[in-house]
Short mmCIF file of C-alpha atoms and ligand atoms in Angstrom, two decimals:
data_model
loop_
_atom_site.label_atom_id
_atom_site.label_comp_id
_atom_site.label_asym_id
_atom_site.label_seq_id
_atom_site.Cartn_x
_atom_site.Cartn_y
_atom_site.Cartn_z
CA MET X 1 -7.92 -49.57 1.35
CA ARG X 2 -5.97 -47.07 -1.08
CA PHE X 3 -8.90 -44.93 -1.91
CA ALA X 4 -10.67 -44.53 0.71
CA GLY X 5 -13.31 -41.91 0.73
CA LYS X 6 -11.71 -40.55 -2.40
CA SER X 7 -13.62 -39.04 -5.49
CA ALA X 8 -12.49 -40.29 -9.19
CA LEU X 9 -13.75 -39.56 -12.75
CA VAL X 10 -12.80 -42.65 -15.32
CA THR X 11 -13.93 -42.57 -18.81
CA GLY X 12 -14.81 -45.36 -21.35
CA ALA X 13 -15.42 -47.05 -18.03
CA ALA X 14 -17.88 -49.53 -19.48
CA SER X 15 -15.76 -51.85 -20.72
CA GLY X 16 -12.27 -53.24 -20.73
CA ILE X 17 -9.90 -50.95 -18.95
CA GLY X 18 -12.02 -48.49 -17.64
CA ARG X 19 -14.24 -51.09 -16.53
CA ALA X 20 -11.43 -52.99 -14.51
CA ALA X 21 -9.90 -49.56 -13.30
CA ALA X 22 -13.90 -48.22 -11.71
CA GLU X 23 -14.05 -51.74 -10.44
CA LEU X 24 -10.95 -51.69 -8.60
CA LEU X 25 -11.40 -47.99 -7.22
CA ALA X 26 -14.61 -49.04 -5.78
CA ARG X 27 -13.30 -52.50 -4.46
CA GLU X 28 -10.42 -50.11 -2.56
CA GLY X 29 -12.88 -47.94 -1.12
CA ALA X 30 -13.75 -44.93 -3.18
CA SER X 31 -17.17 -43.07 -2.30
CA ARG X 32 -17.81 -41.30 -5.71
CA LEU X 33 -17.21 -42.30 -9.29
CA LEU X 34 -17.70 -40.02 -12.44
CA LEU X 35 -18.21 -42.78 -15.03
CA VAL X 36 -18.34 -41.50 -18.56
CA ASP X 37 -19.28 -43.76 -21.84
CA ARG X 38 -20.88 -43.37 -25.15
CA ASP X 39 -22.15 -47.32 -24.43
CA ALA X 40 -24.94 -45.92 -22.15
CA ASP X 41 -26.25 -49.80 -22.14
CA ARG X 42 -23.16 -51.49 -20.49
CA LEU X 43 -22.30 -48.51 -18.29
CA GLY X 44 -26.08 -48.52 -16.60
CA LYS X 45 -25.43 -52.55 -15.76
CA LEU X 46 -22.14 -51.93 -13.61
CA GLU X 47 -22.45 -52.75 -10.29
CA LEU X 48 -20.55 -50.92 -7.56
CA ASP X 49 -20.23 -50.22 -4.33
CA CYS X 50 -20.17 -46.53 -4.01
CA ALA X 51 -22.22 -43.54 -5.32
CA VAL X 52 -21.95 -43.57 -8.94
CA GLN X 53 -22.54 -40.99 -12.00
CA ALA X 54 -23.43 -42.29 -14.81
CA LEU X 55 -22.47 -40.26 -17.89
CA SER X 56 -23.02 -41.21 -21.42
CA GLY X 57 -21.98 -39.74 -24.52
CA ASP X 58 -19.14 -38.87 -26.36
CA VAL X 59 -15.75 -37.96 -24.86
CA ALA X 60 -15.03 -36.15 -28.10
CA ASP X 61 -17.94 -33.62 -27.86
CA PRO X 62 -17.92 -30.52 -26.03
CA GLU X 63 -20.90 -30.19 -24.92
CA LEU X 64 -20.94 -33.99 -22.66
CA TRP X 65 -18.26 -31.68 -20.65
CA HIS X 66 -19.93 -28.54 -20.47
CA ALA X 67 -22.97 -29.78 -19.29
CA ALA X 68 -21.33 -32.70 -16.84
CA ASP X 69 -20.94 -31.49 -13.21
CA LEU X 70 -18.15 -33.53 -12.02
CA GLY X 71 -17.75 -31.55 -8.48
CA GLU X 72 -14.58 -31.49 -6.69
CA ILE X 73 -12.18 -34.65 -7.93
CA ASP X 74 -9.23 -36.47 -6.16
CA HIS X 75 -8.27 -38.58 -9.50
CA ALA X 76 -8.74 -39.07 -13.20
CA VAL X 77 -8.39 -42.06 -15.71
CA ILE X 78 -8.65 -40.86 -18.72
CA ASN X 79 -8.73 -44.04 -20.53
CA ALA X 80 -11.53 -43.74 -23.51
CA GLY X 81 -10.29 -44.53 -27.15
CA VAL X 82 -10.97 -46.12 -30.36
CA ALA X 83 -8.37 -48.63 -32.30
CA GLY X 84 -7.93 -48.66 -36.28
CA ALA X 85 -5.62 -49.43 -38.55
CA GLY X 86 -4.41 -48.22 -41.72
CA LEU X 87 -1.43 -47.52 -44.16
CA ILE X 88 -0.65 -43.95 -44.69
CA ALA X 89 -0.89 -43.71 -48.13
CA ASP X 90 -4.51 -45.83 -47.83
CA LEU X 91 -5.85 -44.49 -45.40
CA ASP X 92 -9.06 -42.06 -45.70
CA PHE X 93 -9.22 -38.68 -44.33
CA ALA X 94 -12.89 -39.48 -42.12
CA GLU X 95 -10.86 -42.18 -40.24
CA TRP X 96 -8.24 -40.17 -39.41
CA ARG X 97 -10.14 -37.58 -37.72
CA ARG X 98 -12.86 -40.48 -35.80
CA ILE X 99 -9.64 -42.11 -34.26
CA LEU X 100 -8.18 -38.26 -33.87
CA SER X 101 -11.33 -37.35 -32.37
CA VAL X 102 -11.55 -40.00 -29.64
CA ASN X 103 -8.55 -40.20 -28.51
CA LEU X 104 -6.59 -36.88 -28.85
CA ASP X 105 -9.58 -34.38 -28.86
CA GLY X 106 -12.18 -36.81 -26.40
CA ALA X 107 -8.69 -37.06 -23.94
CA PHE X 108 -8.02 -33.25 -24.20
CA LEU X 109 -11.40 -32.93 -23.07
CA SER X 110 -11.39 -35.34 -20.63
CA LEU X 111 -8.30 -33.87 -19.09
CA GLN X 112 -9.71 -30.43 -19.43
CA ALA X 113 -12.66 -31.01 -17.41
CA ALA X 114 -10.62 -33.30 -14.59
CA LEU X 115 -7.75 -30.53 -14.38
CA ARG X 116 -10.14 -28.13 -13.72
CA ALA X 117 -11.63 -30.18 -11.38
CA VAL X 118 -9.22 -31.82 -9.79
CA ARG X 119 -8.19 -31.04 -5.76
CA ASP X 120 -4.29 -29.76 -4.90
CA GLY X 121 -2.68 -33.06 -4.54
CA GLY X 122 -4.58 -35.04 -6.71
CA SER X 123 -3.46 -37.67 -9.48
CA ILE X 124 -4.73 -37.83 -13.09
CA VAL X 125 -3.29 -40.95 -15.53
CA THR X 126 -4.23 -41.12 -19.24
CA VAL X 127 -4.24 -44.57 -21.12
CA ALA X 128 -1.69 -44.41 -23.67
CA SER X 129 -0.21 -46.89 -25.98
CA ALA X 130 2.96 -48.86 -26.88
CA ALA X 131 1.75 -47.91 -30.31
CA GLY X 132 2.62 -44.19 -29.25
CA LEU X 133 6.76 -45.21 -28.84
CA LYS X 134 7.02 -47.78 -31.39
CA PRO X 135 6.49 -46.98 -35.04
CA GLU X 136 4.96 -49.02 -37.18
CA PRO X 137 3.56 -49.73 -40.44
CA GLY X 138 -0.62 -49.72 -40.39
CA ILE X 139 -0.52 -47.86 -37.38
CA ALA X 140 -0.26 -43.74 -38.38
CA ALA X 141 -3.98 -42.46 -36.79
CA TYR X 142 -3.63 -44.74 -33.44
CA GLY X 143 0.07 -44.22 -32.83
CA ALA X 144 0.07 -40.51 -33.66
CA SER X 145 -3.01 -39.88 -31.10
CA LYS X 146 -1.57 -42.19 -28.67
CA ALA X 147 2.10 -40.35 -29.29
CA GLY X 148 0.21 -36.61 -28.86
CA LEU X 149 -1.51 -38.32 -25.73
CA ILE X 150 2.02 -38.43 -24.11
CA GLN X 151 2.79 -35.25 -24.68
CA LEU X 152 -0.44 -33.93 -23.56
CA THR X 153 -0.01 -35.70 -20.24
CA LYS X 154 3.53 -34.51 -19.60
CA ILE X 155 2.89 -30.72 -20.20
CA ALA X 156 -0.05 -31.33 -18.29
CA ALA X 157 2.28 -32.96 -15.44
CA LYS X 158 4.08 -29.85 -15.77
CA GLU X 159 1.66 -27.12 -15.66
CA PHE X 160 -0.36 -28.66 -12.04
CA ALA X 161 3.08 -29.57 -10.23
CA LYS X 162 2.86 -26.47 -8.29
CA ARG X 163 -0.83 -27.25 -7.44
CA ARG X 164 0.89 -30.67 -6.63
CA VAL X 165 -1.52 -32.58 -8.73
CA ARG X 166 0.55 -35.73 -10.54
CA VAL X 167 -0.10 -36.76 -14.29
CA ASN X 168 1.25 -39.74 -15.91
CA ALA X 169 0.42 -42.14 -18.40
CA ILE X 170 0.67 -45.86 -18.95
CA ALA X 171 1.78 -47.22 -22.21
CA PRO X 172 -0.13 -51.10 -22.64
CA GLY X 173 1.35 -53.37 -24.81
CA GLY X 174 -1.49 -55.58 -26.11
CA VAL X 175 -4.25 -56.14 -23.59
CA GLU X 176 -7.12 -58.52 -23.74
CA THR X 177 -10.26 -56.53 -23.87
CA PRO X 178 -13.15 -56.30 -25.90
CA VAL X 179 -11.59 -53.40 -28.09
CA TRP X 180 -9.89 -56.22 -30.47
CA ASP X 181 -13.06 -57.78 -31.34
CA ALA X 182 -13.47 -54.99 -33.79
CA VAL X 183 -9.76 -55.73 -35.66
CA PRO X 184 -10.80 -57.98 -38.42
CA MET X 185 -7.63 -59.81 -38.32
CA PHE X 186 -7.95 -60.54 -35.11
CA ALA X 187 -11.82 -61.71 -35.20
CA ASP X 188 -11.16 -63.56 -37.95
CA ARG X 189 -8.80 -66.15 -36.36
CA ALA X 190 -10.56 -65.77 -33.25
CA ARG X 191 -13.67 -67.55 -35.27
CA GLU X 192 -10.92 -70.32 -36.52
CA ILE X 193 -9.10 -70.94 -33.25
CA GLY X 194 -10.99 -69.52 -30.11
CA ARG X 195 -10.32 -66.05 -28.80
CA ASP X 196 -7.51 -67.24 -25.65
CA ALA X 197 -5.43 -69.05 -28.80
CA ALA X 198 -5.92 -66.06 -31.28
CA PHE X 199 -4.75 -63.79 -28.52
CA ALA X 200 -1.84 -66.34 -27.35
CA GLU X 201 -1.04 -66.14 -31.44
CA LEU X 202 -0.91 -62.46 -31.12
CA ALA X 203 1.07 -61.99 -28.21
CA ALA X 204 3.95 -64.79 -29.87
CA MET X 205 4.39 -62.49 -32.56
CA ALA X 206 5.91 -59.78 -30.85
CA THR X 207 5.89 -59.67 -27.40
CA PRO X 208 8.45 -61.50 -25.83
CA LEU X 209 6.78 -62.26 -22.77
CA GLY X 210 4.69 -64.33 -24.78
CA ARG X 211 1.71 -63.22 -23.66
CA TYR X 212 -1.05 -59.95 -23.52
CA ALA X 213 -2.17 -58.74 -19.86
CA ALA X 214 -5.71 -58.51 -18.67
CA ALA X 215 -7.39 -55.41 -18.39
CA GLU X 216 -7.56 -55.97 -14.49
CA GLU X 217 -2.87 -56.28 -14.68
CA ILE X 218 -3.18 -52.82 -16.34
CA ALA X 219 -5.82 -51.84 -13.30
CA GLU X 220 -3.53 -52.07 -10.94
CA GLN X 221 -0.61 -50.24 -12.48
CA ILE X 222 -3.04 -47.32 -12.95
CA ALA X 223 -4.11 -47.41 -9.05
CA PHE X 224 -0.25 -47.26 -8.38
CA LEU X 225 0.27 -44.62 -10.57
CA LEU X 226 -2.90 -43.01 -9.17
CA SER X 227 -1.95 -44.03 -5.12
CA ASP X 228 0.44 -41.92 -2.91
CA GLN X 229 3.11 -45.08 -3.49
CA ALA X 230 4.01 -43.11 -6.52
CA ALA X 231 4.07 -39.45 -4.40
CA THR X 232 7.22 -38.51 -6.63
CA ILE X 233 6.08 -39.66 -9.84
CA THR X 234 4.71 -36.89 -12.43
CA GLY X 235 5.40 -36.79 -16.13
CA SER X 236 6.42 -40.56 -16.47
CA VAL X 237 5.07 -42.95 -19.46
CA LEU X 238 4.66 -46.74 -17.08
CA LEU X 239 5.54 -48.71 -20.10
CA SER X 240 3.19 -52.47 -19.36
CA ASP X 241 3.90 -54.38 -22.61
CA GLY X 242 5.52 -57.43 -22.13
CA GLY X 243 8.95 -56.20 -23.67
CA TYR X 244 7.17 -55.09 -27.30
CA THR X 245 9.06 -52.40 -27.56
CA LEU X 246 12.80 -53.66 -27.24
N1 NAD Z 301 -6.72 -53.45 -25.49
C1 NAD Z 301 -5.09 -52.90 -25.54
O1 NAD Z 301 -4.87 -54.14 -26.33
C2 NAD Z 301 -4.71 -51.91 -25.67
C3 NAD Z 301 -3.47 -51.42 -25.80
C4 NAD Z 301 -3.17 -50.28 -25.38
C5 NAD Z 301 -3.90 -49.20 -25.15
N2 NAD Z 301 -4.93 -49.82 -25.41
C6 NAD Z 301 -6.19 -48.35 -24.52
O2 NAD Z 301 -6.45 -48.44 -23.21
C7 NAD Z 301 -7.80 -47.67 -23.63
C8 NAD Z 301 -9.44 -48.64 -23.32
O3 NAD Z 301 -9.33 -49.91 -24.25
P1 NAD Z 301 -9.95 -50.70 -23.86
O4 NAD Z 301 -8.84 -51.92 -24.89
O5 NAD Z 301 -10.31 -51.04 -22.96
O6 NAD Z 301 -10.99 -51.32 -25.28
P2 NAD Z 301 -12.65 -51.35 -24.98
O7 NAD Z 301 -13.22 -51.35 -25.73
O8 NAD Z 301 -12.88 -52.54 -24.18
O9 NAD Z 301 -12.84 -49.81 -23.89
C9 NAD Z 301 -13.32 -48.64 -24.40
C10 NAD Z 301 -14.08 -48.31 -23.81
O10 NAD Z 301 -14.50 -46.72 -23.77
C11 NAD Z 301 -15.52 -46.27 -24.57
N3 NAD Z 301 -15.67 -45.10 -25.51
C12 NAD Z 301 -14.66 -45.38 -26.58
N4 NAD Z 301 -14.97 -44.23 -27.69
C13 NAD Z 301 -15.51 -43.14 -26.81
C14 NAD Z 301 -16.38 -42.06 -26.66
N5 NAD Z 301 -16.05 -41.64 -28.25
N6 NAD Z 301 -16.39 -41.57 -26.01
C15 NAD Z 301 -17.17 -42.37 -25.10
N7 NAD Z 301 -16.38 -43.28 -24.50
C16 NAD Z 301 -15.90 -44.33 -25.57
C17 NAD Z 301 -16.30 -47.39 -25.15
O11 NAD Z 301 -17.62 -47.81 -25.69
C18 NAD Z 301 -15.33 -48.76 -24.25
O12 NAD Z 301 -16.23 -49.20 -23.71
C19 NAD Z 301 -8.06 -46.86 -24.74
O13 NAD Z 301 -7.56 -45.81 -24.88
C20 NAD Z 301 -6.98 -47.99 -25.54
O14 NAD Z 301 -6.55 -47.21 -27.30
C21 NAD Z 301 -5.70 -50.66 -25.32
#
């Protein structure tokens, strides 16, 4: 029981990586989870074996955080995020702002709330992306948001080291989660050949290991970074991308 009696904040907890992280923390003994997501329905359907405080709303809305009472927390997983694509020359400013608002403003407000509530010796993981490290055409807004989040994570690590609070980022490559269903190229292909085959095809294109991660695998790696096994690790980026950035 790696997290026995611990309390944690998880944002974007209703789906994908956030949901898998919340489930793992509960399985590993967490006694109180504060779960945040804008999808109130799916958030309400989560069944976890611990005390749950569900907060539905937009992580990029400062009012959400003003109204929230986090109490004292041991851990946080700053995970809520959205995807989007478009070449810089074609990108609408509104689309740029939509991505930056959730992935960077939202992550900043979540991280700030977590840092204000965290106990000395606690730990925090932000969910960045390999797209924040590897430049590719068409990912300007998403890639810039995740690059910004990586730097924000490192700065937080330095600001809070004196209180022995560790702050690390995980940078996944492809992960098989519902976020892909909103990507037209993937959704079209999934309709044609099935979801699993569409993921396999995507992975074969640019991931040397030839497969995407499962949300549960990323959750395990987040748990490692949160746990005492990673006691000497802070300000680092755990790249979990099947070799995509090589
Ligand atoms: N799936 C991948 O391939 C992949 C790869 C690298 C990084 N990531 C990152 O992992 C994180 C989780 O993504 P996922 O793949 O599990 O996607 P997902 O869509 O399954 O889950 C994201 C969750 O965040 C919530 N959310 C989105 N915007 C929000 C907002 N403004 N306020 C509150 N909640 C919000 C959604 O409702 C959803 O429940 C994201 O930050 C994403 O950028 C995903």
